[in-house]
mmCIF file of C-alpha atoms in Angstrom:
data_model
loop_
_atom_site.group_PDB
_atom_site.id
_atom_site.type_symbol
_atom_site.label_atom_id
_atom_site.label_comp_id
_atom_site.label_asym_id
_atom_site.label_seq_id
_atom_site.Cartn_x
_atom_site.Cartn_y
_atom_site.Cartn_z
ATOM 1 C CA UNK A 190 19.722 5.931 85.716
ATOM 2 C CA UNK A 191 17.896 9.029 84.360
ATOM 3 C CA UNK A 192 14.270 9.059 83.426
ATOM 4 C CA UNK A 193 12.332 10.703 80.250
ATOM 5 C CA UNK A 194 8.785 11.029 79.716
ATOM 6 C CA UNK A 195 7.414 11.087 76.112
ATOM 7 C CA UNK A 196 3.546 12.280 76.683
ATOM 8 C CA UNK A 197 1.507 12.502 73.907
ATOM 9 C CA UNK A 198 -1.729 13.016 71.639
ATOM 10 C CA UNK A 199 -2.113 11.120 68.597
ATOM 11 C CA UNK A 200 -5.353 11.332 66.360
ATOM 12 C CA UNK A 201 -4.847 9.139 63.428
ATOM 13 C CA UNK A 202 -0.906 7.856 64.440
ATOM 14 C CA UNK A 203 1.287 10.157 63.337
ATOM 15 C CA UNK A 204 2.020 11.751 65.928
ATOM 16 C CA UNK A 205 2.192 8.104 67.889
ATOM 17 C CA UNK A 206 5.319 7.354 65.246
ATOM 18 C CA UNK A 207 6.888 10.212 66.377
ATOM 19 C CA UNK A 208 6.487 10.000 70.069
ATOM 20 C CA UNK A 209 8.157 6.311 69.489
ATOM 21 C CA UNK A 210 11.028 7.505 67.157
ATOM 22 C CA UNK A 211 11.593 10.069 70.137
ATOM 23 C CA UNK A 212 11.809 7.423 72.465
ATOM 24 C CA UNK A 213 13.901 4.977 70.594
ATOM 25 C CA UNK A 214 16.580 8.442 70.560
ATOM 26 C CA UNK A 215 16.057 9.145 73.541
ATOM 27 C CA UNK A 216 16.743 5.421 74.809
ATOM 28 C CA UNK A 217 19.924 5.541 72.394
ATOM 29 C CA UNK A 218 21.614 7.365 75.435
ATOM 30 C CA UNK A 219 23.360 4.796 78.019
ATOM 31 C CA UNK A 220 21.937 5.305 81.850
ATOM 32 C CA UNK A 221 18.501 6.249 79.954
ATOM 33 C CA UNK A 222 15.127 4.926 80.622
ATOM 34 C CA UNK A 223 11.963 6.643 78.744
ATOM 35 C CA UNK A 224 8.261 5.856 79.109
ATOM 36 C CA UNK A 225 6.023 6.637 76.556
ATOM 37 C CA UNK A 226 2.487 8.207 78.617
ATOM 38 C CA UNK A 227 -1.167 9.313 76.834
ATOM 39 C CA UNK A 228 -1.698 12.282 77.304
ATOM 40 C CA UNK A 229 -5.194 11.571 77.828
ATOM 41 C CA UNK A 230 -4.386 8.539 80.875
ATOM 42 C CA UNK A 231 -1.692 10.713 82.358
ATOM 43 C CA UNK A 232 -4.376 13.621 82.749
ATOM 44 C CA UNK A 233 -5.819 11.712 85.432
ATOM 45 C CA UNK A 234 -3.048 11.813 87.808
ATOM 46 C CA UNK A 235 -0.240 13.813 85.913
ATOM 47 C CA UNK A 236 2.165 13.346 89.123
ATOM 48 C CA UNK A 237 3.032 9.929 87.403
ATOM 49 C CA UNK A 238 5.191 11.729 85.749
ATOM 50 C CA UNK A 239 6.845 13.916 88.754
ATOM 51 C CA UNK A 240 9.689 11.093 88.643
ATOM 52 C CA UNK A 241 10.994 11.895 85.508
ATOM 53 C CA UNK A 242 14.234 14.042 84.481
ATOM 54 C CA UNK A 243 12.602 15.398 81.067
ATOM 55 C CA UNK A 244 9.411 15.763 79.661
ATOM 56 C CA UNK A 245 8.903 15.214 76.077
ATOM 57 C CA UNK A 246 5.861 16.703 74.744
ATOM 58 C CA UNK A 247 3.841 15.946 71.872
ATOM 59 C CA UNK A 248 0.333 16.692 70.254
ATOM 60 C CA UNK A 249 -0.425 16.902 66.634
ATOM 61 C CA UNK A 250 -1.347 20.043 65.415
ATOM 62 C CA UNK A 251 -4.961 20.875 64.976
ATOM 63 C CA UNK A 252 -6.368 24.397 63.888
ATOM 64 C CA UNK A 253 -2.945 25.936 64.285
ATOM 65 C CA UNK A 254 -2.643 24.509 67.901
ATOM 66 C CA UNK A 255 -2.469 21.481 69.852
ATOM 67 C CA UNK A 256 -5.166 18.795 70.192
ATOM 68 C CA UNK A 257 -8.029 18.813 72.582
ATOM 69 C CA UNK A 258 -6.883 16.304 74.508
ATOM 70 C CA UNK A 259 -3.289 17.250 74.991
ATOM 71 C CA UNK A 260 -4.678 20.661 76.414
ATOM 72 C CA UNK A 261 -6.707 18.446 79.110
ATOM 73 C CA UNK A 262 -3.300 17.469 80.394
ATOM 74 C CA UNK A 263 -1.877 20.663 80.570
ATOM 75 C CA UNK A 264 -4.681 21.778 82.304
ATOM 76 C CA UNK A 265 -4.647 18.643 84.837
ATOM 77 C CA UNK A 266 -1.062 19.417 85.675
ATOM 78 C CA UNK A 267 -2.441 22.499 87.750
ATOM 79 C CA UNK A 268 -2.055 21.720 91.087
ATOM 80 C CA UNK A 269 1.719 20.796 89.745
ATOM 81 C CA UNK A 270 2.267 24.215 88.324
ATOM 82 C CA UNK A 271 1.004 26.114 91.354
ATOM 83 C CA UNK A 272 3.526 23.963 93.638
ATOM 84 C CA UNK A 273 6.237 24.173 91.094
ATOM 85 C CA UNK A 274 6.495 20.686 91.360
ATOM 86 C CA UNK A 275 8.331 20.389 87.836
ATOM 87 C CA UNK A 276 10.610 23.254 88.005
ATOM 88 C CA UNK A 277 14.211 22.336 86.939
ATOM 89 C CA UNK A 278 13.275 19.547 84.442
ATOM 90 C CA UNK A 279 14.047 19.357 80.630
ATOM 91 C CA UNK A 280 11.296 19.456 78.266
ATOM 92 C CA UNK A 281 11.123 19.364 74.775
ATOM 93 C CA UNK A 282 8.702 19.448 72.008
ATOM 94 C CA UNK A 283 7.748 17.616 68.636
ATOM 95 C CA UNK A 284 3.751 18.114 66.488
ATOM 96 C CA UNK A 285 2.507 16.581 62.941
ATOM 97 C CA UNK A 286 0.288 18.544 60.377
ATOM 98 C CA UNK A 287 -1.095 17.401 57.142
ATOM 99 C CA UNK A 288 0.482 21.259 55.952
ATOM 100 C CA UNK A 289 4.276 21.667 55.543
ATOM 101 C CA UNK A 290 3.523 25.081 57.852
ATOM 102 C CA UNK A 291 0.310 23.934 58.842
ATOM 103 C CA UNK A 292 1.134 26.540 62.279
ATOM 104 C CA UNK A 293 3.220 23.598 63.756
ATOM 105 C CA UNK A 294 5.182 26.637 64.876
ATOM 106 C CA UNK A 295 2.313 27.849 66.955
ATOM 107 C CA UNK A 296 1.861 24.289 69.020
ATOM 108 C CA UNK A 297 5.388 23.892 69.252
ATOM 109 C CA UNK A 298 5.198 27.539 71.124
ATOM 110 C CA UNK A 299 2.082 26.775 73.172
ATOM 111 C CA UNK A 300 4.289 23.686 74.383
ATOM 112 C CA UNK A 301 7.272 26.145 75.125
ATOM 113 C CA UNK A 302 4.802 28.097 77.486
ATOM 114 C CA UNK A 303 3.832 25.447 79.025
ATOM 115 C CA UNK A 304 7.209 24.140 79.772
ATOM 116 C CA UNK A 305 8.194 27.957 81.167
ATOM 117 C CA UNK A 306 5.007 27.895 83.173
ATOM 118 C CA UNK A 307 6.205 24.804 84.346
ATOM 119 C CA UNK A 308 9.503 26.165 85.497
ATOM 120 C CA UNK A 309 10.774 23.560 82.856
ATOM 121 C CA UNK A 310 14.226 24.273 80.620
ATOM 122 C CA UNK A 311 13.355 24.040 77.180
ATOM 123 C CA UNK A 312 15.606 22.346 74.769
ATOM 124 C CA UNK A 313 15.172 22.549 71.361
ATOM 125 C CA UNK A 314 16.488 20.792 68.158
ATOM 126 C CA UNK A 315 19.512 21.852 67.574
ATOM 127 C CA UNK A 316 19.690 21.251 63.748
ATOM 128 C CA UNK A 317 20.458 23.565 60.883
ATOM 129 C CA UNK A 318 17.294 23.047 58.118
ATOM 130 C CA UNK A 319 18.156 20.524 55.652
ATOM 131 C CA UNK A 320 16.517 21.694 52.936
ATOM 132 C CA UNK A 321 16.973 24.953 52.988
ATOM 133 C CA UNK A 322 19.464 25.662 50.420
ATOM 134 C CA UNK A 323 20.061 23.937 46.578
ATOM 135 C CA UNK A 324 22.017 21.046 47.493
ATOM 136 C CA UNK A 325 19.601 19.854 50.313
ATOM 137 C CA UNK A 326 17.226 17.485 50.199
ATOM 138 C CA UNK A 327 13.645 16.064 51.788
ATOM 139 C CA UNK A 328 15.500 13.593 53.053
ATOM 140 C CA UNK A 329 17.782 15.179 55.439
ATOM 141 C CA UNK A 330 17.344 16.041 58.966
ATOM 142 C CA UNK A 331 15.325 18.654 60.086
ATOM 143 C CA UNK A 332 13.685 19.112 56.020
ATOM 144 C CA UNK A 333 10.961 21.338 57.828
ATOM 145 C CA UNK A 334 13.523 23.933 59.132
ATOM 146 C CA UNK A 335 12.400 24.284 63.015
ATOM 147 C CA UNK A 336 14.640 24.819 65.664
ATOM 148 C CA UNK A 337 11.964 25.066 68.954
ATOM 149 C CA UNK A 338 11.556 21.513 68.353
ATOM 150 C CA UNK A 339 10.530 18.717 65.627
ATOM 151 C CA UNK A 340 8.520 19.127 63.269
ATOM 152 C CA UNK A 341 6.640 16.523 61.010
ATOM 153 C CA UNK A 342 4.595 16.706 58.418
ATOM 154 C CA UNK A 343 2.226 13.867 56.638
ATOM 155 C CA UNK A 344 -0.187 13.619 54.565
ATOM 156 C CA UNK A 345 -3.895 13.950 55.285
ATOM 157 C CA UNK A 346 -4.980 11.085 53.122
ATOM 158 C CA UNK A 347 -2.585 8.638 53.988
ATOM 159 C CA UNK A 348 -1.806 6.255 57.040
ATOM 160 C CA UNK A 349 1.560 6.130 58.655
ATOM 161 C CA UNK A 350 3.228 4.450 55.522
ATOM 162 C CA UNK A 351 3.196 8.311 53.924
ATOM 163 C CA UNK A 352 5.131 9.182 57.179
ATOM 164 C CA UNK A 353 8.695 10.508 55.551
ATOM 165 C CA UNK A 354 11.593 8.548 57.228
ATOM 166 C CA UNK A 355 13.552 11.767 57.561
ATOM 167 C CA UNK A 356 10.454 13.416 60.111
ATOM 168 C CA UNK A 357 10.933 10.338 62.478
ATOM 169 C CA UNK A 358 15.197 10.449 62.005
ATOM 170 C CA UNK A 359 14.249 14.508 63.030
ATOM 171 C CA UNK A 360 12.055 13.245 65.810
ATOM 172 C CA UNK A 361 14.788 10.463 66.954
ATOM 173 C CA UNK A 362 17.213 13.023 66.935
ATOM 174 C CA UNK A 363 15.513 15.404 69.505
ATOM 175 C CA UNK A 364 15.142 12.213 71.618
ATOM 176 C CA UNK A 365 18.964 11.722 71.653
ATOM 177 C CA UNK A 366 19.503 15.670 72.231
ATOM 178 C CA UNK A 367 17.441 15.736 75.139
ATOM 179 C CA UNK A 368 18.613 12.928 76.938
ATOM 180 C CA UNK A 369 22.375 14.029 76.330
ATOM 181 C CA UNK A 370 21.108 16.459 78.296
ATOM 182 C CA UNK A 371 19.271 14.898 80.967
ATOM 183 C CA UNK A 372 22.770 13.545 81.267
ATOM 184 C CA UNK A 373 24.555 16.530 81.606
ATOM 185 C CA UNK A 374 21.694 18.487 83.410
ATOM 186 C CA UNK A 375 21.412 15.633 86.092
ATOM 187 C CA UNK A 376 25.509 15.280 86.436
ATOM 188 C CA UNK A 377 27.276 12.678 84.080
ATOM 189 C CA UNK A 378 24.950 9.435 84.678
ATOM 190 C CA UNK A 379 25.296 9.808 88.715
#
């Protein structure tokens, strides 16, 4: 069995729905078992997560970067960076804005860092944009057009029910990506 971690920031739930749809991909994968973490619980001892194959990271996007609290973590994981002691794991990345850009691009990169900093290989989406061209739609995978990782976007005066289905399919999807490769990474469910 092969473990992923899906830790997190969430102001207002967004980016809660996507850390779940990234799980419920993720879990898709047979020999698979994720954990969703806080970002703000697992700052207080971030080697609960030292077990795991992948990381999965998440933070909405706040001022063209990631939240507050998600930067605590990083921080917390210190000791863990100076000793290497993630080096050789997957991570991954997924953020929510109110804007379609709204600089998602930028967290997603500060989370790439932090995953190289880490020693971590970073796996991204791995999906053409599906709206970029005539025939596509809002409703396809990937309608944002990132490839570092997934992108969602939601409005800023509405609650999760003006989440669009095809973010949290998006989100899913890098879930199931990265634990295909925890799969392969790790050797074929052994």
């Amino acid at each position: 069995m092969h473990s992923i971690g899906v830790v997190y920031d969430s102001g207002y739930g967004h980016t809660a729905a996507q850390a779940r749809a990234v799980g419920e991909g993720a879990a898709s994968v047979a020999d698979i078992d994720v954990a969703l973490y806080f970002a703000e619980e697992v700052a207080t001892d971030p080697h609960q997560l030292d077990h795991c194959d992948a990381l999965i990271f998440g933070t909405p996007t706040y001022m063209g970067s990631g939240s507050a609290v998600f930067k605590a973590f990083m921080e917390a994981s210190a000791k863990i960076w100076l000793a290497q002691g993630w080096k050789g794991k997957l991570a991954a990345g997924f953020t929510n804005s109110s804007g379609h850009s709204g600089d998602k691009l930028s967290t997603l990169t500060q989370l790439w860092l932090f995953a190289m900093q880490q020693g971590m290989v970073w796996v991204g989406l791995g999906l053409l944009d599906g709206n970029g061209r005539s025939t596509g739609s809002a409703s396809e995978l990937n309608r944002l057009g990132a490839y570092a990782g997934a992108m969602a976007q939601s409005n800023s005066d509405q609650g999760l029910e003006g989440m669009q289905d095809s973010d949290l399919r998006t989100a899913a999807a890098l879930g199931e990506r990265v634990a295909h490769h925890v799969v392969l990474w790790r050797g074929g469910g052994q």
